[in-house]
């Protein structure tokens, strides 16, 4: 390992991925539940919207985010007024961008998990005096654990590998927005291949170990991932 | 005694429920009808599982639904227990946790079901620490019945709880349901299309046909009512509550008594003094004007009076005769016999019933 290798981008990436995954699991749960249960006409529209980051070039998503989060943007302007800081080129801005970027990777496994659940035990729970919220936590959640594991792993690893969107809205500010993928790009640009090797290798090994862990678990308790 | 008023309306593209009920339920009320008649939907309306149903539901004066005033008490706030066709146990919980699920959500003041006794009646004491997937279907269904009972409902709804079980398991569970109802004193609404189950369990019968509750009354009375072939087919006749008075082991027969009359049935494993229910099909009842003077192979000759003679249908050789044999009873005879005997209401007759035809 080169003596001057800066591991800060790795920690920043892990931090970003953790915060994003945690927030996404929280927000995506009601959204996925709604999508799995609604018969409303708007459902297809919302589903398409959620899936958009799957296929959209990250630079396109990043470009629009830059506009929205910028000091004159719909989100950026009020944020500037409230906090006296900008959203672009900050960690907070990156979190917001990552939430959108990784949304489908969390919503879809959850929605699949909810849709594949047998509805009868849920009705049984209602008939046993459990409120809808109560029955969600006591009956749905424990049975959708596989879906949650898939969602968390996909959301986390996908955020970890984020590059295009970060480049557009976060730039390359050490300790703030300089995540691992940006750092690797940077090292390659300056022909510092040794550092690039170390960071890329670390990311490769880490991601592989996570997936290996999930697939091993998958075998043992038949958790379905991917 | 629980008074249940229900007026349920629900429209679906291919089906319409328009049921009106006002019954004092005590014991087991069977909701009986063909498949597709709307029995299950009616039950789901009572539970509150059909959010789109309109109408009025009140149990012992407490209103669960009154659509005209915009009242709809959600399922979890109705003191209702539901047993589904499938056991629907929570797979991630042990049997004990399943049983306690409703109980711990019941307000302390309403917890009056004796836990140990319910477990004992259902015979599930040995299963408590196991998970549902390691139980047989019959065991699972018993646990699901216990789970519903322990949530202390003031009305227990059962939606064909035995339909997914084989005959042996059914016989295993039927007595539990009877005992639960008798010992725990919970009114039960029991949906079924199985005549055997209903004859064994029901006190009151609600007949559902094309989304409407067309007849409601005591099972003894409805099973021996004239002109119900359309709904009961060949199973109309009599449902008699009798008592075991003797066993004749050498002939493998059991002697029962009802309203001072005796009835031989194939040997029954019950003890002397036990109550037993007998279902007599009207086509197994023959009539004569005097008790037979010569020996006959028919063991059961019962004195009865003609109450009413059913309508004659051209093209059908048979006619129904309603009798009073202490309890109401139906006999199906040919129109030729009716003519030969010249039966008329009030007349004394002797009904012969072949013992071998009886199941109890």
PDB file of C-alpha atoms in Angstrom, chain B residues 238-246 248 253-258 260-266 276-280 285 298-302 327 329 351-355 357-360:
ATOM      1  CA  UNK B 238     -85.566 -35.081  10.272  1.00  0.00           C
ATOM      2  CA  UNK B 239     -82.817 -34.016  12.620  1.00  0.00           C
ATOM      3  CA  UNK B 240     -83.486 -35.540  15.998  1.00  0.00           C
ATOM      4  CA  UNK B 241     -81.760 -34.946  19.313  1.00  0.00           C
ATOM      5  CA  UNK B 242     -81.896 -38.232  21.159  1.00  0.00           C
ATOM      6  CA  UNK B 243     -80.317 -39.869  24.167  1.00  0.00           C
ATOM      7  CA  UNK B 244     -78.448 -43.150  24.329  1.00  0.00           C
ATOM      8  CA  UNK B 245     -80.366 -45.525  26.595  1.00  0.00           C
ATOM      9  CA  UNK B 246     -78.893 -48.932  25.833  1.00  0.00           C
ATOM     10  CA  UNK B 248     -77.242 -54.257  22.271  1.00  0.00           C
ATOM     11  CA  UNK B 253     -76.996 -51.798  17.790  1.00  0.00           C
ATOM     12  CA  UNK B 254     -77.558 -48.836  20.039  1.00  0.00           C
ATOM     13  CA  UNK B 255     -80.982 -47.891  21.333  1.00  0.00           C
ATOM     14  CA  UNK B 256     -81.869 -44.210  21.507  1.00  0.00           C
ATOM     15  CA  UNK B 257     -84.823 -42.396  22.963  1.00  0.00           C
ATOM     16  CA  UNK B 258     -86.511 -39.175  21.867  1.00  0.00           C
ATOM     17  CA  UNK B 260     -90.807 -41.188  24.497  1.00  0.00           C
ATOM     18  CA  UNK B 261     -90.032 -42.988  21.255  1.00  0.00           C
ATOM     19  CA  UNK B 262     -87.280 -45.512  20.677  1.00  0.00           C
ATOM     20  CA  UNK B 263     -84.919 -45.699  17.777  1.00  0.00           C
ATOM     21  CA  UNK B 264     -82.351 -48.359  16.955  1.00  0.00           C
ATOM     22  CA  UNK B 265     -79.227 -47.213  15.178  1.00  0.00           C
ATOM     23  CA  UNK B 266     -75.993 -48.984  14.277  1.00  0.00           C
ATOM     24  CA  UNK B 276     -76.678 -37.837  20.142  1.00  0.00           C
ATOM     25  CA  UNK B 277     -78.029 -36.344  16.960  1.00  0.00           C
ATOM     26  CA  UNK B 278     -79.628 -38.470  14.287  1.00  0.00           C
ATOM     27  CA  UNK B 279     -80.317 -37.481  10.722  1.00  0.00           C
ATOM     28  CA  UNK B 280     -83.163 -39.340   9.040  1.00  0.00           C
ATOM     29  CA  UNK B 285     -89.250 -43.264   6.171  1.00  0.00           C
ATOM     30  CA  UNK B 298     -87.961 -52.961  10.195  1.00  0.00           C
ATOM     31  CA  UNK B 299     -86.854 -52.301  13.772  1.00  0.00           C
ATOM     32  CA  UNK B 300     -88.069 -48.776  14.188  1.00  0.00           C
ATOM     33  CA  UNK B 301     -91.823 -48.260  14.105  1.00  0.00           C
ATOM     34  CA  UNK B 302     -92.671 -44.825  15.417  1.00  0.00           C
ATOM     35  CA  UNK B 327     -90.454 -33.683  16.695  1.00  0.00           C
ATOM     36  CA  UNK B 329     -90.248 -35.391  10.499  1.00  0.00           C
ATOM     37  CA  UNK B 351     -93.521 -44.438  10.478  1.00  0.00           C
ATOM     38  CA  UNK B 352     -91.066 -47.219   9.790  1.00  0.00           C
ATOM     39  CA  UNK B 353     -87.399 -46.353   9.622  1.00  0.00           C
ATOM     40  CA  UNK B 354     -84.752 -48.917   8.743  1.00  0.00           C
ATOM     41  CA  UNK B 355     -82.098 -48.886  11.429  1.00  0.00           C
ATOM     42  CA  UNK B 357     -80.091 -46.611   7.028  1.00  0.00           C
ATOM     43  CA  UNK B 358     -79.232 -44.424   9.980  1.00  0.00           C
ATOM     44  CA  UNK B 359     -75.934 -42.802  10.670  1.00  0.00           C
ATOM     45  CA  UNK B 360     -75.282 -40.913  13.798  1.00  0.00           C
TER      46      UNK B 360
END
